[in-house]
PDB file of C-alpha atoms in Angstrom:
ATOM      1  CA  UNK A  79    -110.867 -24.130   8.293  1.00  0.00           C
ATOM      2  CA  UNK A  80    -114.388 -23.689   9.221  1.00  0.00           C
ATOM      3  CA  UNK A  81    -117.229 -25.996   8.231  1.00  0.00           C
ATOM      4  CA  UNK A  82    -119.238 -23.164   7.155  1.00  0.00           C
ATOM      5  CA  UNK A  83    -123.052 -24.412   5.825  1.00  0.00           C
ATOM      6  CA  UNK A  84    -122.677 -24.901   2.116  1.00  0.00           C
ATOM      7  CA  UNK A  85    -126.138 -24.589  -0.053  1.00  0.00           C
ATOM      8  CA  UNK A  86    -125.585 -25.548  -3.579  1.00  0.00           C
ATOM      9  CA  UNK A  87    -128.708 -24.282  -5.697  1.00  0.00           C
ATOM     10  CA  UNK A  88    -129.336 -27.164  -8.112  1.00  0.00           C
ATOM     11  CA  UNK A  89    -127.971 -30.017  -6.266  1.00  0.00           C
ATOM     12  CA  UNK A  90    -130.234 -32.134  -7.751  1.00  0.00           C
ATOM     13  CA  UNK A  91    -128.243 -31.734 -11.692  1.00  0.00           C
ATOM     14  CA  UNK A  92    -125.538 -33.887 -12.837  1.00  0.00           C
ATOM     15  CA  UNK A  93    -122.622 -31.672 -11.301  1.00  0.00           C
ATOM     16  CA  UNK A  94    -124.876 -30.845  -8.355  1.00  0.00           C
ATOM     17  CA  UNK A  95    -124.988 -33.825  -7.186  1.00  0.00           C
ATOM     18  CA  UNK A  96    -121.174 -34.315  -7.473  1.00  0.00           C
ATOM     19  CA  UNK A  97    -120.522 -31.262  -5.740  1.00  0.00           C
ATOM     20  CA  UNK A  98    -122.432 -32.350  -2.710  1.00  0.00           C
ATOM     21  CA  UNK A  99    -121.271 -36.065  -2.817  1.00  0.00           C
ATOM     22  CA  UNK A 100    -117.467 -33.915  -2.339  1.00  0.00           C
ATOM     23  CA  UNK A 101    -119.052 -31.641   0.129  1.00  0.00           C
ATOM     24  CA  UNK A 102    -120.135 -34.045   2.120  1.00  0.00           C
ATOM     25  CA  UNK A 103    -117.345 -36.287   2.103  1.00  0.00           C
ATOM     26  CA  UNK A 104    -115.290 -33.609   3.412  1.00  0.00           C
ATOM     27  CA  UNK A 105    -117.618 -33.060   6.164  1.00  0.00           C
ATOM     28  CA  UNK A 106    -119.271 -29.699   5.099  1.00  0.00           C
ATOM     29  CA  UNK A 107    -122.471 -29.423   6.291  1.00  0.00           C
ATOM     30  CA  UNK A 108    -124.610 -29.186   2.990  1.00  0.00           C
ATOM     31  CA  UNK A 109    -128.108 -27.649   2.127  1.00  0.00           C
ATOM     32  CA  UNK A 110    -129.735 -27.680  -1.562  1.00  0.00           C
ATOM     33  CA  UNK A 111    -132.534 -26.710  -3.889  1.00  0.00           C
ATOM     34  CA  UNK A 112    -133.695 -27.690  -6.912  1.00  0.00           C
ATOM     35  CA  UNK A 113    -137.294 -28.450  -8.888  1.00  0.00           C
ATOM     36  CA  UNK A 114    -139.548 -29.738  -6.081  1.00  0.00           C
ATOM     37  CA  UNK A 115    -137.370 -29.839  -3.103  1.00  0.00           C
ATOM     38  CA  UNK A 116    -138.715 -28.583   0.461  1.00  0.00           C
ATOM     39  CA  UNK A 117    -136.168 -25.818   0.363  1.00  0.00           C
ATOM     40  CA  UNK A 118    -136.522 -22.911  -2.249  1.00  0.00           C
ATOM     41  CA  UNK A 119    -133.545 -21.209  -3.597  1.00  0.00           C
ATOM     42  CA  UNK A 120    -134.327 -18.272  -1.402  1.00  0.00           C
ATOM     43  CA  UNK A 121    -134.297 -20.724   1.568  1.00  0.00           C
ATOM     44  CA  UNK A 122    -131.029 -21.985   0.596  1.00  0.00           C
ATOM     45  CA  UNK A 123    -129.564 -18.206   0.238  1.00  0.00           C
ATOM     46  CA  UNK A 124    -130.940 -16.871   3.562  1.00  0.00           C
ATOM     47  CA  UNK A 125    -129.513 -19.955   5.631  1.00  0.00           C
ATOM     48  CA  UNK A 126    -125.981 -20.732   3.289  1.00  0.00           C
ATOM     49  CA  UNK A 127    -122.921 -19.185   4.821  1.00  0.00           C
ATOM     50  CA  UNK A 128    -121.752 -20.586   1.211  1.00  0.00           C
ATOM     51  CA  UNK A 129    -123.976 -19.870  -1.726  1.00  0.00           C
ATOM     52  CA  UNK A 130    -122.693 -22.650  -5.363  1.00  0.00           C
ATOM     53  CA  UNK A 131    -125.001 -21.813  -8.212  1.00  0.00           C
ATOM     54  CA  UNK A 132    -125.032 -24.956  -9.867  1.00  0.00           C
ATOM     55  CA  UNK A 133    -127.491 -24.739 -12.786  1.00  0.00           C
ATOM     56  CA  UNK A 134    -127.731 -24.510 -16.703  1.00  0.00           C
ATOM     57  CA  UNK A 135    -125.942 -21.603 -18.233  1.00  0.00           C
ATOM     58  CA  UNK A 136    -129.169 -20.597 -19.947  1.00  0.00           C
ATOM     59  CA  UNK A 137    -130.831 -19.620 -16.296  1.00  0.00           C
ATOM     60  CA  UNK A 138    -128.102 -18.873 -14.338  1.00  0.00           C
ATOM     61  CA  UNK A 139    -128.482 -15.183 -14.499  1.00  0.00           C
ATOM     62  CA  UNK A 140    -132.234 -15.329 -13.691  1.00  0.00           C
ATOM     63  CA  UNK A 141    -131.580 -18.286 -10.831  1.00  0.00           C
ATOM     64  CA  UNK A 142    -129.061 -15.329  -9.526  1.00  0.00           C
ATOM     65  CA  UNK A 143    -131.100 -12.213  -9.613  1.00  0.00           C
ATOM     66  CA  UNK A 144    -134.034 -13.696  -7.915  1.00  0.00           C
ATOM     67  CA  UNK A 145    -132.216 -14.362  -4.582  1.00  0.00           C
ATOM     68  CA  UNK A 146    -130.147 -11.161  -5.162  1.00  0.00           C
ATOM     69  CA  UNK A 147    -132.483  -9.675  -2.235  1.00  0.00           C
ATOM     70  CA  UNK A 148    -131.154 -12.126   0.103  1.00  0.00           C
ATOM     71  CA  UNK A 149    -127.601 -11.812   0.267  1.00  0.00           C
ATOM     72  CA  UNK A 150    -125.444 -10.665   2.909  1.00  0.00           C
ATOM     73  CA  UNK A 151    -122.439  -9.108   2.971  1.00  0.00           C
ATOM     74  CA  UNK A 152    -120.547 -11.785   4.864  1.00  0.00           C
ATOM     75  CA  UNK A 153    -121.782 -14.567   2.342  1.00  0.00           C
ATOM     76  CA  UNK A 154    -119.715 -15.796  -0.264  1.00  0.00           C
ATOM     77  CA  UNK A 155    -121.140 -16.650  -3.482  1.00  0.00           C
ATOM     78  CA  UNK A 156    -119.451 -18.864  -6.021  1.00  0.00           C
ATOM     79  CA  UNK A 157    -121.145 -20.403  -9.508  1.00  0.00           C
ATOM     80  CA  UNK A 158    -119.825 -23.393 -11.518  1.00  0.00           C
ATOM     81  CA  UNK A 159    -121.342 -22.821 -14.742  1.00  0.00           C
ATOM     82  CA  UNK A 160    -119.313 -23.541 -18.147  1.00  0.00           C
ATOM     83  CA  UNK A 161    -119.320 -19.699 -19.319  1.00  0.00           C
ATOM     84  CA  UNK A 162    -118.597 -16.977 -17.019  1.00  0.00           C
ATOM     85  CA  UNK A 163    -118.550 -13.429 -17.818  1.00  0.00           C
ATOM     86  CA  UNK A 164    -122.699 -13.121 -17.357  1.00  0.00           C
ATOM     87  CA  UNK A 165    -122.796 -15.400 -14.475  1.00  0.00           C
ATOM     88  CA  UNK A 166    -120.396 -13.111 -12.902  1.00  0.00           C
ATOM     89  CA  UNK A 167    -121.761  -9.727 -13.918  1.00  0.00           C
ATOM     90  CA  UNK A 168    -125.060 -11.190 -12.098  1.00  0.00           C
ATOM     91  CA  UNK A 169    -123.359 -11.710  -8.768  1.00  0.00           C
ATOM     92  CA  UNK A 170    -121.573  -8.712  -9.067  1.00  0.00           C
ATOM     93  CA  UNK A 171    -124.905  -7.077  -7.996  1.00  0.00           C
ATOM     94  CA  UNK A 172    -125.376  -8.890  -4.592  1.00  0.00           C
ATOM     95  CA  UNK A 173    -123.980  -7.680  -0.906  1.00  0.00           C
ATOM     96  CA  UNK A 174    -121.961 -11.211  -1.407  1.00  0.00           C
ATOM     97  CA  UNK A 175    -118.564 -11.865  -2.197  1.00  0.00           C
ATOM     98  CA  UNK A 176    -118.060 -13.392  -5.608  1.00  0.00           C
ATOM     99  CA  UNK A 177    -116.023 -15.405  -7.288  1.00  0.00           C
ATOM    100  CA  UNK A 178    -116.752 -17.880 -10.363  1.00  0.00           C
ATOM    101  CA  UNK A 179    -115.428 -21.682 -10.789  1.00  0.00           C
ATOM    102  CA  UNK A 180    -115.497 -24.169 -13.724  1.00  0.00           C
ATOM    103  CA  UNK A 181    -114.285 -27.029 -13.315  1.00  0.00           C
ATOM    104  CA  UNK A 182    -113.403 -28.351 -16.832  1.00  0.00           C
ATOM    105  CA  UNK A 183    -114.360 -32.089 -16.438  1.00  0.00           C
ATOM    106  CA  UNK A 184    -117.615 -33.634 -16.609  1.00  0.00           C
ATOM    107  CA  UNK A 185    -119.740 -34.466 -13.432  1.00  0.00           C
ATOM    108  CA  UNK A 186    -118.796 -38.282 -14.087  1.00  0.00           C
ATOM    109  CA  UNK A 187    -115.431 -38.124 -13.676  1.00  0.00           C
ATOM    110  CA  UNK A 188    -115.073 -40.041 -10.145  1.00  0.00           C
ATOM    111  CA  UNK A 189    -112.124 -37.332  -8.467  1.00  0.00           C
ATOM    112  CA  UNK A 190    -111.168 -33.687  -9.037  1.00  0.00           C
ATOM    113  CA  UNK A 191    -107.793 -34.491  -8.484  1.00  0.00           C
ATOM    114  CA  UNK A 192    -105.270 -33.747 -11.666  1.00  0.00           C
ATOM    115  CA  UNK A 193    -108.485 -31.737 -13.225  1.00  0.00           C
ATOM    116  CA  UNK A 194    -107.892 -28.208 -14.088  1.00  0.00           C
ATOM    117  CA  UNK A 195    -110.618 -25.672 -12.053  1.00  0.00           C
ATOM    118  CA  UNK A 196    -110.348 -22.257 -13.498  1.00  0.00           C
ATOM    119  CA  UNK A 197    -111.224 -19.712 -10.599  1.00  0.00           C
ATOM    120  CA  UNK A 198    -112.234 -16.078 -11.727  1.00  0.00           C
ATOM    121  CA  UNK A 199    -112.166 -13.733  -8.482  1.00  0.00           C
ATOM    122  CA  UNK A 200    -114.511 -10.939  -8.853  1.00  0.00           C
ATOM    123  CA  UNK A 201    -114.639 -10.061  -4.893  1.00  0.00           C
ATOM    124  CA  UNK A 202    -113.242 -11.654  -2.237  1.00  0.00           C
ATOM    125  CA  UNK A 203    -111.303 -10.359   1.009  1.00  0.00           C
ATOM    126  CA  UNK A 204    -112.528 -12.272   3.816  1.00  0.00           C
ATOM    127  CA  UNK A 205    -113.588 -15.425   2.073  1.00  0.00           C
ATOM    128  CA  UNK A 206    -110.123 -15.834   0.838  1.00  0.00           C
ATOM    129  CA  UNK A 207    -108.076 -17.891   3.270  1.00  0.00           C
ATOM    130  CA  UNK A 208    -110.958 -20.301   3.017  1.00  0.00           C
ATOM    131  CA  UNK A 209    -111.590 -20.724   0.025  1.00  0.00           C
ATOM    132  CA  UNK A 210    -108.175 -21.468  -1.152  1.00  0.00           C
ATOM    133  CA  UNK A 211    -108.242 -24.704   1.486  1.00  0.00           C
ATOM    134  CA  UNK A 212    -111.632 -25.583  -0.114  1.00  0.00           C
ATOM    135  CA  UNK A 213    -109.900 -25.604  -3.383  1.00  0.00           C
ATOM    136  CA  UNK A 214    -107.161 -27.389  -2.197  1.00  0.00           C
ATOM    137  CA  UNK A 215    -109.609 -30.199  -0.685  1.00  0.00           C
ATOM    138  CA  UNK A 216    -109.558 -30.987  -4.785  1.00  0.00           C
ATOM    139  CA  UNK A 217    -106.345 -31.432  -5.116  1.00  0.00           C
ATOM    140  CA  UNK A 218    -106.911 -29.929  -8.597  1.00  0.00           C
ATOM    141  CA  UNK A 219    -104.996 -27.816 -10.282  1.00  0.00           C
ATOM    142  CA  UNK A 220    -106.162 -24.177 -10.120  1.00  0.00           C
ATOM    143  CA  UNK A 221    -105.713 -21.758 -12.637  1.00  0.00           C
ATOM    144  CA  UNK A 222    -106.758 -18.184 -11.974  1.00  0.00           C
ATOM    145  CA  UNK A 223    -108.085 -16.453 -15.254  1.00  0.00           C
ATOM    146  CA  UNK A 224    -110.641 -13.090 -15.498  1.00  0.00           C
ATOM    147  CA  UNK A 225    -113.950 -13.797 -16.703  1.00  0.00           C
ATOM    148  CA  UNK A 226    -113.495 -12.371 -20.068  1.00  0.00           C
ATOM    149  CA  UNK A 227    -110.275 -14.142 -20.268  1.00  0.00           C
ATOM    150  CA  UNK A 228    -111.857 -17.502 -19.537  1.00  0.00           C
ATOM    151  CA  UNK A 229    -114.967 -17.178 -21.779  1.00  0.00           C
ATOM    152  CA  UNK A 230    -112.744 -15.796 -24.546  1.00  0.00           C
ATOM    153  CA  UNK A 231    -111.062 -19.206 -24.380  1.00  0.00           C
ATOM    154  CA  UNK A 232    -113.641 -21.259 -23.841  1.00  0.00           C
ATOM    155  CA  UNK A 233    -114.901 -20.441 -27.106  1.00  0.00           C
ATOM    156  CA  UNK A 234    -112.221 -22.305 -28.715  1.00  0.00           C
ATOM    157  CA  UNK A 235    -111.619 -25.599 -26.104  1.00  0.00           C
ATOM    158  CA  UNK A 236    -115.229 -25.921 -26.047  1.00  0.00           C
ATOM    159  CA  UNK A 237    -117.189 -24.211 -28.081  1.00  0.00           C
ATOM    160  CA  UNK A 238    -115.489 -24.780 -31.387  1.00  0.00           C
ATOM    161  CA  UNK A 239    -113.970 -27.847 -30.604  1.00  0.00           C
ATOM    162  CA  UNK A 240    -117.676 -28.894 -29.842  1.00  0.00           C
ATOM    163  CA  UNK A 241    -119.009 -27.631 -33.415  1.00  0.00           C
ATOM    164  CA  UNK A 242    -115.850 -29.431 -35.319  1.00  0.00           C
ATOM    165  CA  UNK A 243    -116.659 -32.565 -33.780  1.00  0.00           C
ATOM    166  CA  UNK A 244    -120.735 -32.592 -34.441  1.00  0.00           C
ATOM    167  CA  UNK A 245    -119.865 -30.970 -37.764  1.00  0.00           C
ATOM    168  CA  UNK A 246    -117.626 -34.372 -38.614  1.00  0.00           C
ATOM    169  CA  UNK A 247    -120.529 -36.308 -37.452  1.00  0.00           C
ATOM    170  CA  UNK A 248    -122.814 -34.724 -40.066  1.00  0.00           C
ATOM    171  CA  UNK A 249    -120.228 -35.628 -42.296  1.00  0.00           C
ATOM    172  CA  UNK A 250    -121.046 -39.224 -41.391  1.00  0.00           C
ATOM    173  CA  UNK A 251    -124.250 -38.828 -41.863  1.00  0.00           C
ATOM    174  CA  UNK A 252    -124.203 -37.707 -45.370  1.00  0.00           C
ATOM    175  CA  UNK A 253    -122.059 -41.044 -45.975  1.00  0.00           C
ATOM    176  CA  UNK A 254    -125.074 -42.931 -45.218  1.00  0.00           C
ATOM    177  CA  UNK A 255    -127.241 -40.811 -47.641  1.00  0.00           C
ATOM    178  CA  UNK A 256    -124.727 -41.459 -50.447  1.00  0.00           C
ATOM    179  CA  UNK A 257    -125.226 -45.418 -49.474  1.00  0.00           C
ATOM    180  CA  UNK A 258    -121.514 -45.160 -47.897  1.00  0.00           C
ATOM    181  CA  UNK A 259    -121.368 -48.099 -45.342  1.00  0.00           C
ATOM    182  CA  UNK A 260    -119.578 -45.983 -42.477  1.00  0.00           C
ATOM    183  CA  UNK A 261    -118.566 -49.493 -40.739  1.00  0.00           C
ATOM    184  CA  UNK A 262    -116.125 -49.582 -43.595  1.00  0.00           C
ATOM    185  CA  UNK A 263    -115.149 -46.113 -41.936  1.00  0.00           C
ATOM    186  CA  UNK A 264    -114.655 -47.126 -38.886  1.00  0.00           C
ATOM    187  CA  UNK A 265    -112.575 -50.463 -39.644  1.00  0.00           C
ATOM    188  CA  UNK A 266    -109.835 -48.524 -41.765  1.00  0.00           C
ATOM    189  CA  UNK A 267    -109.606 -45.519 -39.044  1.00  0.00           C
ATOM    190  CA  UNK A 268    -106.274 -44.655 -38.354  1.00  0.00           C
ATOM    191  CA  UNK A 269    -105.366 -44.115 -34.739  1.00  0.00           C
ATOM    192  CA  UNK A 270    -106.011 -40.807 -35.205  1.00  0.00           C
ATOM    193  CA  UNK A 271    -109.623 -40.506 -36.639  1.00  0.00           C
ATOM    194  CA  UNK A 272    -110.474 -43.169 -33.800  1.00  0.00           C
ATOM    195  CA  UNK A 273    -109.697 -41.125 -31.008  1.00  0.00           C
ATOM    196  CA  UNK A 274    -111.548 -38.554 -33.070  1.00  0.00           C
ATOM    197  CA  UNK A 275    -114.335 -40.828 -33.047  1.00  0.00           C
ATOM    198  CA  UNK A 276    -114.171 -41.271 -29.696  1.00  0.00           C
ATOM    199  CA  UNK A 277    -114.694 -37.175 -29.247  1.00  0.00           C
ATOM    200  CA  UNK A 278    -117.539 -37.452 -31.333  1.00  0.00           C
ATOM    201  CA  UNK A 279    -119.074 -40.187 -29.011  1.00  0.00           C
ATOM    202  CA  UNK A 280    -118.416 -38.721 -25.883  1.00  0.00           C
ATOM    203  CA  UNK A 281    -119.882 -35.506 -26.908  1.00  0.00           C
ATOM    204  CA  UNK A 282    -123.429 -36.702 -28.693  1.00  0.00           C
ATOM    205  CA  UNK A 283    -124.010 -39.027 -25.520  1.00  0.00           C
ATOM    206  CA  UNK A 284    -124.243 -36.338 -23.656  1.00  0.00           C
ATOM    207  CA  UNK A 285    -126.534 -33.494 -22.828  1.00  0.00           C
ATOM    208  CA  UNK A 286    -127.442 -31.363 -25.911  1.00  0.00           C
ATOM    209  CA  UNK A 287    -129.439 -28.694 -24.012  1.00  0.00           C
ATOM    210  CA  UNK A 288    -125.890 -27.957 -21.673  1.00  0.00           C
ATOM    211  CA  UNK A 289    -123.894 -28.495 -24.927  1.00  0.00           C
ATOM    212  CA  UNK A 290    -126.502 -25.794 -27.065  1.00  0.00           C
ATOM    213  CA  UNK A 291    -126.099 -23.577 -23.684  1.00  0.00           C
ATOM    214  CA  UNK A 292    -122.151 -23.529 -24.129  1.00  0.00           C
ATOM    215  CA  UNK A 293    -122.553 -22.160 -27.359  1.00  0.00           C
ATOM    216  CA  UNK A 294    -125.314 -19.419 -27.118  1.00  0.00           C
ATOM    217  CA  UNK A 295    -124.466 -18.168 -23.783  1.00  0.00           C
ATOM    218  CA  UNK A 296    -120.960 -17.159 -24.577  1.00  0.00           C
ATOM    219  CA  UNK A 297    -120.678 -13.855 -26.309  1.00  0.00           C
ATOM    220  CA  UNK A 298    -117.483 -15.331 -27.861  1.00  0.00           C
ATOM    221  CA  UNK A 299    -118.319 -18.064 -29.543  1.00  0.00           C
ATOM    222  CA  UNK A 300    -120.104 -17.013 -33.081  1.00  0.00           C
ATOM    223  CA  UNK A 301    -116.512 -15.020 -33.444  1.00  0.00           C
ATOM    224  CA  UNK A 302    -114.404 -18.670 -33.146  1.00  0.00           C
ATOM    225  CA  UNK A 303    -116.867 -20.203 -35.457  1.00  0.00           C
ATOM    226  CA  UNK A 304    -116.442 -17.958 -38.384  1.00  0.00           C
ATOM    227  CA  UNK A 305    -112.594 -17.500 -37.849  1.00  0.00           C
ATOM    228  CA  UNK A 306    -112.669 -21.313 -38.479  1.00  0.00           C
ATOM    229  CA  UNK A 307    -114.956 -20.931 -41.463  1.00  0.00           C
ATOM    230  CA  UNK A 308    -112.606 -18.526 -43.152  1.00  0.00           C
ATOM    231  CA  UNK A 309    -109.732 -20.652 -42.098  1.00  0.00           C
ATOM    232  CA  UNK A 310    -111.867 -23.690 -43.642  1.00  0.00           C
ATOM    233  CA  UNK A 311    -112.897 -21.824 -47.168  1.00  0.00           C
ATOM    234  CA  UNK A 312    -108.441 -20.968 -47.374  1.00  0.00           C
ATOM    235  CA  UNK A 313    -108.014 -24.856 -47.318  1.00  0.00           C
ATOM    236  CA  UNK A 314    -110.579 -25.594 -49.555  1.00  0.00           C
ATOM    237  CA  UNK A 315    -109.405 -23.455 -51.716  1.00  0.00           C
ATOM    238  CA  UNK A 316    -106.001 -24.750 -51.984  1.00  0.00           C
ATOM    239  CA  UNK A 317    -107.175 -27.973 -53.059  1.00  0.00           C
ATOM    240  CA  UNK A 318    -109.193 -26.590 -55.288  1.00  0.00           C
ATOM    241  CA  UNK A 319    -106.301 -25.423 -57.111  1.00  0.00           C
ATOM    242  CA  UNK A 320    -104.535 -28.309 -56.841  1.00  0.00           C
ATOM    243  CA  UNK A 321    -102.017 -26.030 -54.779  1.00  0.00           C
ATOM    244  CA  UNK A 322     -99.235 -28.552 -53.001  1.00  0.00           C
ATOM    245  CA  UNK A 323     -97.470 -25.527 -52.102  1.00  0.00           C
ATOM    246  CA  UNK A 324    -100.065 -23.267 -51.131  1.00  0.00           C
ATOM    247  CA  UNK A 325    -101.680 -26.054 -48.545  1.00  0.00           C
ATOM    248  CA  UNK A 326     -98.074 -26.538 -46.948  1.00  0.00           C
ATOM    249  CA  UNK A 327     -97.817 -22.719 -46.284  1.00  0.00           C
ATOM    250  CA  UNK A 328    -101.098 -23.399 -44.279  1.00  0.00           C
ATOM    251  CA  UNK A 329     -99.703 -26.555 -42.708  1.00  0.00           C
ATOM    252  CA  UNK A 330     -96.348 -24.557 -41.744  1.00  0.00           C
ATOM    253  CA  UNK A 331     -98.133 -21.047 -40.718  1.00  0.00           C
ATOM    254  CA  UNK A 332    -100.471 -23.278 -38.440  1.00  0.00           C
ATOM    255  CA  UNK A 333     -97.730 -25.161 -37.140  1.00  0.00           C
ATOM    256  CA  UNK A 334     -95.552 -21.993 -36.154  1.00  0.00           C
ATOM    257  CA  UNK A 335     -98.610 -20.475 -33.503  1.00  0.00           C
ATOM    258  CA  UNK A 336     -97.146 -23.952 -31.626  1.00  0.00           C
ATOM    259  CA  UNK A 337     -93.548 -23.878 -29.769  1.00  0.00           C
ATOM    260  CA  UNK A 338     -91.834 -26.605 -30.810  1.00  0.00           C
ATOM    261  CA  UNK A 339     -91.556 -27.922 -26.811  1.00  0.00           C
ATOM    262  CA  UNK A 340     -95.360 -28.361 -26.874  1.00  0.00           C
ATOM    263  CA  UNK A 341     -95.661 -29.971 -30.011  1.00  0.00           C
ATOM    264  CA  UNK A 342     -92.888 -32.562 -28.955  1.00  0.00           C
ATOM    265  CA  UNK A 343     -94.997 -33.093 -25.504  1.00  0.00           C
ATOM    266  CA  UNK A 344     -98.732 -33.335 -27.640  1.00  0.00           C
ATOM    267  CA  UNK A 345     -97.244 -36.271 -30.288  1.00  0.00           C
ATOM    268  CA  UNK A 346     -95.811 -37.677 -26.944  1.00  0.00           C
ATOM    269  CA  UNK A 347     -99.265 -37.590 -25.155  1.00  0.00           C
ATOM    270  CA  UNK A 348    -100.586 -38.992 -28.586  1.00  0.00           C
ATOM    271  CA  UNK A 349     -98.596 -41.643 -29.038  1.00  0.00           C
ATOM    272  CA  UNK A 350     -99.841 -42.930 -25.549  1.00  0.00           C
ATOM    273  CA  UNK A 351    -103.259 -42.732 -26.774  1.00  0.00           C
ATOM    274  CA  UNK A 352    -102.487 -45.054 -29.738  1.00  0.00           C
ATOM    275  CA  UNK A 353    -101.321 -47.746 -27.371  1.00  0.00           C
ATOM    276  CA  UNK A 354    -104.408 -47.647 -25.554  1.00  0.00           C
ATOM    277  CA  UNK A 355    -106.594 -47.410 -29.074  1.00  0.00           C
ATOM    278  CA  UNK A 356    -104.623 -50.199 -29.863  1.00  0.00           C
ATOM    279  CA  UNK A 357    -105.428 -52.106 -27.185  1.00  0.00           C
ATOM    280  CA  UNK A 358    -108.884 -51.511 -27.106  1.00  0.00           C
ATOM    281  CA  UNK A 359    -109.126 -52.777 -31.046  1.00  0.00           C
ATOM    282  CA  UNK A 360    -106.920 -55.758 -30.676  1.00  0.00           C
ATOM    283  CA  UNK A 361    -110.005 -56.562 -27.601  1.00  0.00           C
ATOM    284  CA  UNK A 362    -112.384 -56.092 -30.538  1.00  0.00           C
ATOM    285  CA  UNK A 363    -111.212 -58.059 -33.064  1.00  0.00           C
ATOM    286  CA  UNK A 364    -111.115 -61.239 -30.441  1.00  0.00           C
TER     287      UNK A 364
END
């Protein structure tokens, strides 16, 4: 495999600087730009054998079609933003060979290994052979998905699953309007709403400008959010009513979109979460 120059445009962001750390370590030669750095992101295109857009979703498409000018035809361009289809119709437009990566684990996490990287090949021939051992440098597991494909999914695992979580959050808050001490919460959470909890934490100490990006830069997400408000207003509806038997037709039709094989290996998964919730609250109760 050749050590071909690398130059990551935003090294200087969260996952930037992960990216290079790996880079690096695997003893790629590595270039960058970012907000006051020597190089410029056209300096960084004309010299990279290897152009990663690493930069919000919100400017990756401009970030992209200013250095369009600069490509070559023997470069390969790759971006690692969290939505993909405009990304991708952006590189689409250079002499480059394209191909988009997420890697769906934050920029903290200390190894790709046993992460999933979805990899959405636009255009690649002669970039392929090397790619595939850059990939495999990971040791993550690779899963190859169109761009469509992967936005139209990443609507609902992050997304949605965002929105639910900051949504339940709210829910907290209005607790403490109605003088609800949510410490009282907290101490009679079941297993279940902890780990919840623990959702709601990691995502609100994060970034909110990368988490507002994930939701108004994919075309798919407004869709996922009102399927789950109709799905919502049927629940609500049923208790409403009082309907027992109405709710469990919910619980049941819900339940069938699941084989029974995966639900077997998700309460399996779970209950190895409550051992380690369990573990952690026994530590806080000391």
């Amino acid at each position: 495999m050749k050590k071909s120059l690398i130059g990551i445009i935003g090294d200087k962001g969260n996952f930037g600087r992960r990216l290079k750390e790996f880079c690096l370590a695997n003893g790629f030669n590595v270039i960058g730009s970012d907000f006051k750095t020597p190089l410029s992101n056209k300096g960084v295109v004309k010299k990279s054998d290897v152009v990663i857009f690493s930069v919000p979703p919100r400017v990756a498409v401009s970030v992209i079609e200013e250095v369009l000018p600069f490509s070559r035809s023997e470069q390969l361009w790759l971006d690692v933003t969290s939505v993909k289809v405009l990304p991708i119709e952006a590189m689409r437009k250079s002499k480059a060979e394209v191909v988009g990566l997420h890697p769906m684990s934050a920029p903290s996490v200390d190894s790709f290994e046993g992460q999933v990287i979805i990899k959405c090949v636009e255009r690649l021939d002669k970039w392929r052979d090397w790619l595939d051992e850059f990939l495999l440098l990971t040791k993550a597991k690779i899963v190859e998905r169109s761009p469509h494909t992967h936005d139209v999914y990443g609507a609902m695992v992050q997304s949605l699953l965002h929105d639910i979580l900051i949504a339940m959050m709210g829910v907290l808050g209005t607790m403490r309007a109605h003088q609800l001490d949510p410490k009282l919460l907290f101490e009679q959470a079941s297993p279940l709403f902890y780990f919840q909890l623990v959702l709601m934490g990691r995502v609100l100490s994060r970034d909110a400008k990368l988490y507002a990006d994930i939701q108004v830069c994919n075309p798919y997400t407004l869709p996922a959010v009102r399927s789950f408000e109709a799905h919502i207003k049927i629940l609500r509806r049923k208790i409403e009513r009082n309907d027992t038997d109405g709710f469990i037709v919910e619980f049941e039709r819900a339940k069938s979109y699941v084989k029974e094989s995966d639900l077997r290996e998700f309460s399996d998964v779970f209950e190895e979460i409550v051992k380690v919730i369990a573990q952690k609250r026994a530590k806080q109760s000391t």
